[in-house]
Short mmCIF file of C-alpha atoms in Angstrom, two decimals:
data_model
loop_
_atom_site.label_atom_id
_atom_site.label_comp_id
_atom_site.label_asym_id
_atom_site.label_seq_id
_atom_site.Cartn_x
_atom_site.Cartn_y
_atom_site.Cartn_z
CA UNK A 1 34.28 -37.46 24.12
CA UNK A 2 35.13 -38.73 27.69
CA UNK A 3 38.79 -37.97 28.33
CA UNK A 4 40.42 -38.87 31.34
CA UNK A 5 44.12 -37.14 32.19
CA UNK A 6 46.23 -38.88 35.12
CA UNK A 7 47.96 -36.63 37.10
CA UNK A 8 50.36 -37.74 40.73
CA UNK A 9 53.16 -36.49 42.48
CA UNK A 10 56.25 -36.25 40.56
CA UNK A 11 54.59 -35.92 37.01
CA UNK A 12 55.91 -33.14 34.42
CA UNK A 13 53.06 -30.93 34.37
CA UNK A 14 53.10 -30.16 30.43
CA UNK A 15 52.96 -34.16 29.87
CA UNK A 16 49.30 -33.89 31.53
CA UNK A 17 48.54 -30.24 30.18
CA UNK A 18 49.57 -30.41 26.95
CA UNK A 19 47.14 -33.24 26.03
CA UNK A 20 44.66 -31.65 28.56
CA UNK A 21 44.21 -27.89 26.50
CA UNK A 22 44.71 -30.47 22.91
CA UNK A 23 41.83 -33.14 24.01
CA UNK A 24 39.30 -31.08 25.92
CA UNK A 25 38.96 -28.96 22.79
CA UNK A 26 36.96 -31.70 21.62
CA UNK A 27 33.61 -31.09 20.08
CA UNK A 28 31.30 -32.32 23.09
CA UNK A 29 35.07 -33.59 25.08
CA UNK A 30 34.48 -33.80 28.76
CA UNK A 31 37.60 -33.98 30.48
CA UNK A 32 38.66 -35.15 34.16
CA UNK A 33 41.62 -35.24 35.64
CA UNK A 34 42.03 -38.32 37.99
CA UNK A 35 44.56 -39.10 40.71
CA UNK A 36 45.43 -41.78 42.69
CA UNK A 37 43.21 -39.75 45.24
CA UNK A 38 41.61 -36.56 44.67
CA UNK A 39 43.46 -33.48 45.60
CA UNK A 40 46.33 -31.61 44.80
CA UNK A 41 49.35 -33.52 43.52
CA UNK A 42 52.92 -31.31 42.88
CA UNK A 43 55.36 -31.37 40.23
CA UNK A 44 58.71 -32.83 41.57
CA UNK A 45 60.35 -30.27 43.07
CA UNK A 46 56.74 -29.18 44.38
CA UNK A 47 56.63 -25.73 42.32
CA UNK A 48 53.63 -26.36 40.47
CA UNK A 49 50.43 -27.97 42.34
CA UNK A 50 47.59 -29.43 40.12
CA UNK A 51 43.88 -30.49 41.38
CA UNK A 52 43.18 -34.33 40.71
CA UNK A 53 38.97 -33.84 40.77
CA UNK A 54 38.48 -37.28 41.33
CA UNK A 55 40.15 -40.16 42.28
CA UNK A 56 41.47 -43.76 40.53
CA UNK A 57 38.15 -45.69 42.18
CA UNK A 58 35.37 -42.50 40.98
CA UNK A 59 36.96 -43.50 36.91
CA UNK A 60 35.83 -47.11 35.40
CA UNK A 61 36.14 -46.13 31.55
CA UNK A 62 37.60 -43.74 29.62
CA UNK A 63 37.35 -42.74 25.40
CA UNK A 64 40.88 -41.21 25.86
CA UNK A 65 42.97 -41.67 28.34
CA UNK A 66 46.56 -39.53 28.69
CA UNK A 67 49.38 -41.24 31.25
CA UNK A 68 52.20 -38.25 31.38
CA UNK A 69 55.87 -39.27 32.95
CA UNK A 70 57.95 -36.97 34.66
CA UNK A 71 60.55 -38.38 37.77
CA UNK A 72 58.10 -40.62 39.77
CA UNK A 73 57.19 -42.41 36.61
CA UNK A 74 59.64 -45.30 37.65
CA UNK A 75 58.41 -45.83 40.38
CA UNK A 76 54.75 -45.46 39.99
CA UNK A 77 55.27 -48.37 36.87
CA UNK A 78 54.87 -50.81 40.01
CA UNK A 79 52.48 -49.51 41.84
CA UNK A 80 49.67 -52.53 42.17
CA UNK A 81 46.58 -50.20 42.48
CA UNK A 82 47.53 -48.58 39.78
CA UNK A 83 48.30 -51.46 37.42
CA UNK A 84 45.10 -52.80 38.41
CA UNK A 85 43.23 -49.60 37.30
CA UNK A 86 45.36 -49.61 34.07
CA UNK A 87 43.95 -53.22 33.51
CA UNK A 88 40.21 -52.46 33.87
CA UNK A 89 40.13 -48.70 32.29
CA UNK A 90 42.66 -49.45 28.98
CA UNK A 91 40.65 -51.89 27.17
CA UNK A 92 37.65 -49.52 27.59
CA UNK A 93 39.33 -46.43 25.46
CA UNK A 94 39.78 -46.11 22.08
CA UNK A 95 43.16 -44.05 22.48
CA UNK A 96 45.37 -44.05 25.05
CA UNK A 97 48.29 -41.89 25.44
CA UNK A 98 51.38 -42.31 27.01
CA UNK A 99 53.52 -39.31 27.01
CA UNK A 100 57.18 -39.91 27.96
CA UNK A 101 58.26 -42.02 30.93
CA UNK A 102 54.13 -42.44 31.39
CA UNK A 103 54.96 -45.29 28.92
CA UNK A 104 56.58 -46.69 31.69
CA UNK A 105 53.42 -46.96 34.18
CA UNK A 106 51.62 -48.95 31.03
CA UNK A 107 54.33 -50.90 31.10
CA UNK A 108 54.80 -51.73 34.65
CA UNK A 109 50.78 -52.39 34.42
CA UNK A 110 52.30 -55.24 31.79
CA UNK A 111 50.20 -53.55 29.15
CA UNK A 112 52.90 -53.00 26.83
CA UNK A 113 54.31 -56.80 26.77
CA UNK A 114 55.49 -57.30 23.26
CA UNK A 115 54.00 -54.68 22.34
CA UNK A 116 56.13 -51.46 19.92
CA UNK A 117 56.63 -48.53 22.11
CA UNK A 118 58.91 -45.76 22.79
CA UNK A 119 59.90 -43.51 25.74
CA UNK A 120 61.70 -40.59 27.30
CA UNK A 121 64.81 -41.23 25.56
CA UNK A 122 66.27 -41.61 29.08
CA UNK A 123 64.22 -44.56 29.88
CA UNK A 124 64.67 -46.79 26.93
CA UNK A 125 66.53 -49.52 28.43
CA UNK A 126 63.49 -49.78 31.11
CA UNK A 127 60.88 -49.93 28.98
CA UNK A 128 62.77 -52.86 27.26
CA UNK A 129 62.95 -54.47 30.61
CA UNK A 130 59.09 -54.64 31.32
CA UNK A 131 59.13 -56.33 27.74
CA UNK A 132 58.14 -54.22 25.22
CA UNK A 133 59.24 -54.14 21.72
CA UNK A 134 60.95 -50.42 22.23
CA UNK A 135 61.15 -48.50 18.60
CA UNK A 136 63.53 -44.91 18.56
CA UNK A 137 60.71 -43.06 17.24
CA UNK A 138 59.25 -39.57 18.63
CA UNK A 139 56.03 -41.57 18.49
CA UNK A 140 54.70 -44.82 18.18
CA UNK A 141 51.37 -45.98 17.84
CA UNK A 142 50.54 -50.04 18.36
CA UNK A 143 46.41 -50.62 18.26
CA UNK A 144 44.75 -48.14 20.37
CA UNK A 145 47.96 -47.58 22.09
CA UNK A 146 51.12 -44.25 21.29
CA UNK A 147 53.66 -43.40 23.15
CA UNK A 148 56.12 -40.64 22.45
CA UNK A 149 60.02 -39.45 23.87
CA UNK A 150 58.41 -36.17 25.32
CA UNK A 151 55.90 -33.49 26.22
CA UNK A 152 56.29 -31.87 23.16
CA UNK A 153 56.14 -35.19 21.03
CA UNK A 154 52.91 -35.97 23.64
CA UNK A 155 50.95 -32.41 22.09
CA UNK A 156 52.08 -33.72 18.68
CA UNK A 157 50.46 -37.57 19.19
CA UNK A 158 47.52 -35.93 21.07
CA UNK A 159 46.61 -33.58 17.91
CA UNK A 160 47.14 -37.19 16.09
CA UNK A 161 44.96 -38.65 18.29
CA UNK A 162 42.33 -35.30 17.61
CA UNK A 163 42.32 -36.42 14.04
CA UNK A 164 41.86 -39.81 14.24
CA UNK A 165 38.95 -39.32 16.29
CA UNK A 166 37.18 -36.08 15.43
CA UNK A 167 39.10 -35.54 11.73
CA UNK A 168 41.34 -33.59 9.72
CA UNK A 169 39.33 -30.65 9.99
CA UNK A 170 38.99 -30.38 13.95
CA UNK A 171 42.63 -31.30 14.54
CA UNK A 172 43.54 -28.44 12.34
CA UNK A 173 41.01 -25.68 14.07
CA UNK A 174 43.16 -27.10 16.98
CA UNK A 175 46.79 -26.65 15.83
CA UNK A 176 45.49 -22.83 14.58
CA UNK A 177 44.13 -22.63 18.30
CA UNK A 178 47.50 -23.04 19.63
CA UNK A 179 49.58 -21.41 17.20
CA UNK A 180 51.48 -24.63 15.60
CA UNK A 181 54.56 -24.00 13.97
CA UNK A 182 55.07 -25.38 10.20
CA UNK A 183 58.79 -24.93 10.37
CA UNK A 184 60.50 -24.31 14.34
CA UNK A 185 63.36 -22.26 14.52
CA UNK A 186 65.01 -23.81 17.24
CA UNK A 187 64.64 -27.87 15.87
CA UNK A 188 67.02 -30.73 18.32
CA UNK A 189 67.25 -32.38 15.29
CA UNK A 190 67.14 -36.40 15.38
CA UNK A 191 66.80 -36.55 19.10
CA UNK A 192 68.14 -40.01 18.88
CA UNK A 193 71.62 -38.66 17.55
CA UNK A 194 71.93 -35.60 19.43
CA UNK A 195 74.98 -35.29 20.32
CA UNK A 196 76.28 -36.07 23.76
CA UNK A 197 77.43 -33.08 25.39
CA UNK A 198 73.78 -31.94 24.57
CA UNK A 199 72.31 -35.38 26.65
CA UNK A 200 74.85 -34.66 29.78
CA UNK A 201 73.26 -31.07 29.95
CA UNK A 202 69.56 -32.27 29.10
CA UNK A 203 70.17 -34.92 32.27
CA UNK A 204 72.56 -33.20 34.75
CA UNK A 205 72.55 -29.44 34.10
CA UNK A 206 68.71 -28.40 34.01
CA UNK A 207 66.29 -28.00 37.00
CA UNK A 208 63.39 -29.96 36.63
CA UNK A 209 60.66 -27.99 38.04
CA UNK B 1 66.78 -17.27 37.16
CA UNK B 2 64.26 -16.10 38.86
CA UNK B 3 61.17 -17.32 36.33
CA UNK B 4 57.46 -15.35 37.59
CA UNK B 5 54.15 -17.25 36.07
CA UNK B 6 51.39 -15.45 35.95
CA UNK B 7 47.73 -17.29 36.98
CA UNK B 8 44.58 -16.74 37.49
CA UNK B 9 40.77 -17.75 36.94
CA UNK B 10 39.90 -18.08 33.62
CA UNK B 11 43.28 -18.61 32.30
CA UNK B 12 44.32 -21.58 28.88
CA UNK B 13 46.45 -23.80 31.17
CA UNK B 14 48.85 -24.40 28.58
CA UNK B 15 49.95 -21.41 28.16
CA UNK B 16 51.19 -21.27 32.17
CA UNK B 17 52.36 -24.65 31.96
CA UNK B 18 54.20 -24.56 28.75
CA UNK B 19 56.83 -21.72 29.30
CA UNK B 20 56.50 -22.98 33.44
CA UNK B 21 58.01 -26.67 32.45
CA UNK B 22 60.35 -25.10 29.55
CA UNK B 23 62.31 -22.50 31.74
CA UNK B 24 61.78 -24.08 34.75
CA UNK B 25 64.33 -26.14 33.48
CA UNK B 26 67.34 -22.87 33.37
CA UNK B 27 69.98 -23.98 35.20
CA UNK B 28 69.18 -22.45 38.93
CA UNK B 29 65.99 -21.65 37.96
CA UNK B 30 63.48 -20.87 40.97
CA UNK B 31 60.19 -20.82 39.91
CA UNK B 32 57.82 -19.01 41.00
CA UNK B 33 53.26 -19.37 40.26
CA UNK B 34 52.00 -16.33 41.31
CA UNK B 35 48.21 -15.28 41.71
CA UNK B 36 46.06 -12.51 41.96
CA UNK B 37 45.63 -14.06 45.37
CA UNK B 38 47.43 -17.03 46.40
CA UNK B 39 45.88 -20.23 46.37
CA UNK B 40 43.78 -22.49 43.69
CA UNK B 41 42.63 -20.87 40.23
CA UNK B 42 40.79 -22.92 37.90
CA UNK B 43 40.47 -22.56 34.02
CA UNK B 44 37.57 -21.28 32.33
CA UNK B 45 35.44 -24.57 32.62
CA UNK B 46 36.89 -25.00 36.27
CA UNK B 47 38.03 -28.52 35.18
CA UNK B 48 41.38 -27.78 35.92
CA UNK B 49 42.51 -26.36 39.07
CA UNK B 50 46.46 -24.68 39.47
CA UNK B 51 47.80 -23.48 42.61
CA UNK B 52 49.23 -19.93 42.86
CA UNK B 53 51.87 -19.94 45.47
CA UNK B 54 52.46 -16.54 46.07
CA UNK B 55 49.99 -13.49 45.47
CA UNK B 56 51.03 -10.42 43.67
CA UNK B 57 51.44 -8.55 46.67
CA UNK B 58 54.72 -10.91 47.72
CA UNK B 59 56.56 -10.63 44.02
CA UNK B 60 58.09 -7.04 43.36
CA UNK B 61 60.88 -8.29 40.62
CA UNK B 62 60.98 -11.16 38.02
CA UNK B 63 64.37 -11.84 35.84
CA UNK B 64 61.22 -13.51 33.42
CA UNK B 65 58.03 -13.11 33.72
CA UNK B 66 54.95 -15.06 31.56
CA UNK B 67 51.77 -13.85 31.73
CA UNK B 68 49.06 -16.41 29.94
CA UNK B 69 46.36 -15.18 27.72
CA UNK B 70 42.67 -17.11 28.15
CA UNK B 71 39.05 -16.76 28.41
CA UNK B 72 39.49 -14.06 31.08
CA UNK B 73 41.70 -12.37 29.81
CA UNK B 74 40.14 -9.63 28.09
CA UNK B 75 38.37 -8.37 31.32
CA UNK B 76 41.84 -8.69 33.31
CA UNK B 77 43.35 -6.38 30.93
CA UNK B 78 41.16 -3.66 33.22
CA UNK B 79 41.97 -4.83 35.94
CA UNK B 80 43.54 -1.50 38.44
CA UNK B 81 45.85 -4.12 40.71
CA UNK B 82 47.03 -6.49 38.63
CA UNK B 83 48.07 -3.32 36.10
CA UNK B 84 49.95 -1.58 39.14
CA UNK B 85 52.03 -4.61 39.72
CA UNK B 86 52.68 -4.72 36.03
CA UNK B 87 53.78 -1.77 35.55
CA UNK B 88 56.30 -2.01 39.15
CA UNK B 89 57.12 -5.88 37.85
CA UNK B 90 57.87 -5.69 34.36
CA UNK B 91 60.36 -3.02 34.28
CA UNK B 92 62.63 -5.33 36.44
CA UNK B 93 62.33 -8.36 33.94
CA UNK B 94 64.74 -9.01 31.41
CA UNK B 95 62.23 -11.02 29.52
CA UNK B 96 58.64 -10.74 29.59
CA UNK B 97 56.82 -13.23 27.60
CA UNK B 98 52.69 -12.82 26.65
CA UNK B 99 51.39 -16.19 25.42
CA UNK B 100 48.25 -15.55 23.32
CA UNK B 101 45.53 -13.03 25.01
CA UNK B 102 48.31 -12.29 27.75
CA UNK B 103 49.23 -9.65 25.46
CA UNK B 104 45.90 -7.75 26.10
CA UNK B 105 46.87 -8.04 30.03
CA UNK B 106 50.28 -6.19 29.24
CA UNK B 107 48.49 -3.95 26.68
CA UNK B 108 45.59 -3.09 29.03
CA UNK B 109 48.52 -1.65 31.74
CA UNK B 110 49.92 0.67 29.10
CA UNK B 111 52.81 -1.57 28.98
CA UNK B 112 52.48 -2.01 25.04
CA UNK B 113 51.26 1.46 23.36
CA UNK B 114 53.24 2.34 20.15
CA UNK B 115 54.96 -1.54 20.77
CA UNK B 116 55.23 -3.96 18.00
CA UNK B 117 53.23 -6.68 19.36
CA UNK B 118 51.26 -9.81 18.43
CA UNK B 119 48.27 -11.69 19.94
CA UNK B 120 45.61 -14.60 19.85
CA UNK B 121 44.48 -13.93 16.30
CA UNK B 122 40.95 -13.96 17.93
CA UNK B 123 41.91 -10.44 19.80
CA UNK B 124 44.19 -8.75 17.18
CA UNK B 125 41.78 -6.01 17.26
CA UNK B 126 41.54 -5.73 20.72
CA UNK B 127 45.08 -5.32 21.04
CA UNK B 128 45.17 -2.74 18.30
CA UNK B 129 42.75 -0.41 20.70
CA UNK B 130 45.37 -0.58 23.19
CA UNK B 131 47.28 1.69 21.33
CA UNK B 132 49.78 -1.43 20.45
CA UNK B 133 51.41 -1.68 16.79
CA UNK B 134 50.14 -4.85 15.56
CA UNK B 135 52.23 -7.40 13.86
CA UNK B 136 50.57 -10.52 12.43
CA UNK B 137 53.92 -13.03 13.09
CA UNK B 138 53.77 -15.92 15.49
CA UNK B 139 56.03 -14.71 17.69
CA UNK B 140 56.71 -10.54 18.24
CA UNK B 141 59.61 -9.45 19.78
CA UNK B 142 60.18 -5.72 20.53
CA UNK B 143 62.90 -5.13 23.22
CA UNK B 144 62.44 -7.19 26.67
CA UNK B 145 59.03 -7.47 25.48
CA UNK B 146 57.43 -10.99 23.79
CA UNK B 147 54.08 -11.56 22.55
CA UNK B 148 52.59 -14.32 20.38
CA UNK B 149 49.67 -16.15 18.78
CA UNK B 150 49.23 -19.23 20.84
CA UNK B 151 50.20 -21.33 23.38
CA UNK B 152 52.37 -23.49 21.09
CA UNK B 153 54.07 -20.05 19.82
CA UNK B 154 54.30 -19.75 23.53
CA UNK B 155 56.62 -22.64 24.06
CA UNK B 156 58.71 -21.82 20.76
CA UNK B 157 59.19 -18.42 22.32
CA UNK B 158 59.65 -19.88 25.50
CA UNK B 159 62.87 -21.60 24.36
CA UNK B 160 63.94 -18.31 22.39
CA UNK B 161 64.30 -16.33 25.99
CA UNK B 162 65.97 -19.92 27.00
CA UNK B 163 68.52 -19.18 24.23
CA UNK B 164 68.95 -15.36 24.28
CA UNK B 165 69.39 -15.85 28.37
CA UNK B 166 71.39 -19.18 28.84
CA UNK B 167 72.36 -19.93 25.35
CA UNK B 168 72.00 -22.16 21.84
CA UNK B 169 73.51 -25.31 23.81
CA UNK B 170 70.71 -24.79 27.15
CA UNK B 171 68.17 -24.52 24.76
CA UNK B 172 68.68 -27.47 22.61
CA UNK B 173 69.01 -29.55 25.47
CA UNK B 174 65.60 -28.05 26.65
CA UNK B 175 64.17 -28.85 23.24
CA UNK B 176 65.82 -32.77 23.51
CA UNK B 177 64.15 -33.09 27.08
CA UNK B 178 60.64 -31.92 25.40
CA UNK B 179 61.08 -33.76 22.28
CA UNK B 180 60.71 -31.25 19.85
CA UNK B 181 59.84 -31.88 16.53
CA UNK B 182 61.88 -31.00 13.48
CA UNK B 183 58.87 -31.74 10.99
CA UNK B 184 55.79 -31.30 12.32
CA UNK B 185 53.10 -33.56 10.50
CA UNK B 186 50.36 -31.60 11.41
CA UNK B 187 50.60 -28.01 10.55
CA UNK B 188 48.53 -25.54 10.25
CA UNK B 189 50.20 -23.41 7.81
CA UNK B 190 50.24 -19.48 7.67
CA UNK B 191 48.26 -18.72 10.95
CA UNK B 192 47.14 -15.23 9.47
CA UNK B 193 45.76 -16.90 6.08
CA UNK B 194 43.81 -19.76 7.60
CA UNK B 195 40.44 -21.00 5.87
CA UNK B 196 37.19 -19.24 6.89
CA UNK B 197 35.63 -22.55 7.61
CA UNK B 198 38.66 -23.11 10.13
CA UNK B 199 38.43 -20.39 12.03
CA UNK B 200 34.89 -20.54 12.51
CA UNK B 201 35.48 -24.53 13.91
CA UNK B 202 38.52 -23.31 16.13
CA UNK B 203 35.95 -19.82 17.37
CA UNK B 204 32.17 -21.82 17.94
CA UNK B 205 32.98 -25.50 17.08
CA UNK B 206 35.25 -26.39 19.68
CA UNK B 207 35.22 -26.99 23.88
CA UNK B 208 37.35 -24.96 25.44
CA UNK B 209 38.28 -26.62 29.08
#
């Protein structure tokens, strides 16, 4: 199974990694993590540097490919090289992943145009302006196409994405691999009703490594 | 806060990267990636390449420190230097949290005989013969001390030190940010009373990247 991660400056590392440790345990997965270049790319505030092994031009195809958000997500959504990538490399997987704001770069690359979709629940309004059909769910899935609010909605829909492609069986070995939780402790709840002292501190009072 | 993450060669990424991207987000968090040496480590298959910022030789006090369990983990455990610095490092923490086979590293520098502690359910053994009371729960807690099964049990614990050190209100809006899930489609169930024929797919039948 060829899986392909995008990583770049500004991304939240656990919307790459996640997927990354959930896909590359793959029977026969070979994973590669591709940036705009090759090289080390940094987490916003630069705290966290990850190696790209090869670069958007060394990729053509992918089985699975993972877009993560994090803060330069915005931005990157209109980034033509990019976009152009997005065009060739999409319609060769058969999943493709976009954790969190990474929904935005699909979008930006117009692949999302009518299409249902969700985001970082921060972003919803923008994903609605590059024209998708935006649905308040952790995760949505539209062809070969999901997208999810979050990292930790982006391990769920990349286990989904494990048993789709591999089966029940192998996405389970997985979930015991990592320790899954069948009932959280600490549960946000609807996390499109949380409340909204909760969404002032989730957007103004945490760092964001 | 000052939040210590533990690399090195041979390490599950996830299990860095989850609690890095979870309290990384404390309010006035620093965060710091430290290494045996500084510079790049790569996980077991080398596909994925981290950079330590500091070595261990320029940290000498953590208010939390993570230290990640993986393939390499079992030989790190004997490792003379890195136990030193445990030993100096760990008494300063208020919260030390050992995702998966990271227990073994804290067991192997004496930092866990006669402690209730928990592990990769691959290694419970091996933790047992570090003198270590086992406990087969996710998620072990035994003074500043935290262990658990997986990288997933990683992140739940993760946002348990969020709550005990910041509070219920930090940690919910940590969990909104992420996108935690209150009902978990896929679970594995009882991680201790697994199938055989799962264990063997998640032990032999699986890549491990």
């Amino acid at each position: 199974m060829d899986v392909v991660i995008l990583v770049y400056d500004g991304l939240t590392p656990l919307e790459a990694i996640g997927p990354f440790d959930i896909l590359g345990k793959l029977p026969k997965a070979r994973v590669r993590v591709v940036g705009l270049e090759s090289g080390l790319v940094h987490s916003r505030g630069g705290t966290l540097g990850l190696r790209a092994s090869a670069a958007l031009e060394d990729v053509h195809s992918a089985e699975i490919l993972v877009v993560p958000g994090g803060a330069a997500a915005d931005n990157l959504a209109h980034d033509p090289t990019l976009g152009a990538w997005l065009r060739r490399v999409v319609p060769t997987a058969r999943a493709v992943l976009g954790v969190s704001t990474g929904s935005l770069i699909l979008a930006g690359a117009g692949l999302l145009q009518g299409v249902e979709a969700t985001t970082h629940w921060r972003a919803l309004d923008l994903l609605a302006g590059f024209g998708a059909k935006v649905v308040r769910r952790r995760i949505v899935t539209s062809g070969t196409l999901t997208t999810t609010v979050g990292a930790a909605a982006g391990m769920d829909a990349a286990l989904a994405i494990a048993d789709q492609v591999a089966g029940r069986d192998v996405a389970l070995a997985i979930a015991q691999l990592l320790g899954y939780d069948p009932e959280p402790a600490l549960a946000p709840g609807d996390l499109f009703k949380a409340p909204d002292a909760r969404l002032h501190l989730a957007r103004t009072g945490l760092e964001h490594p």
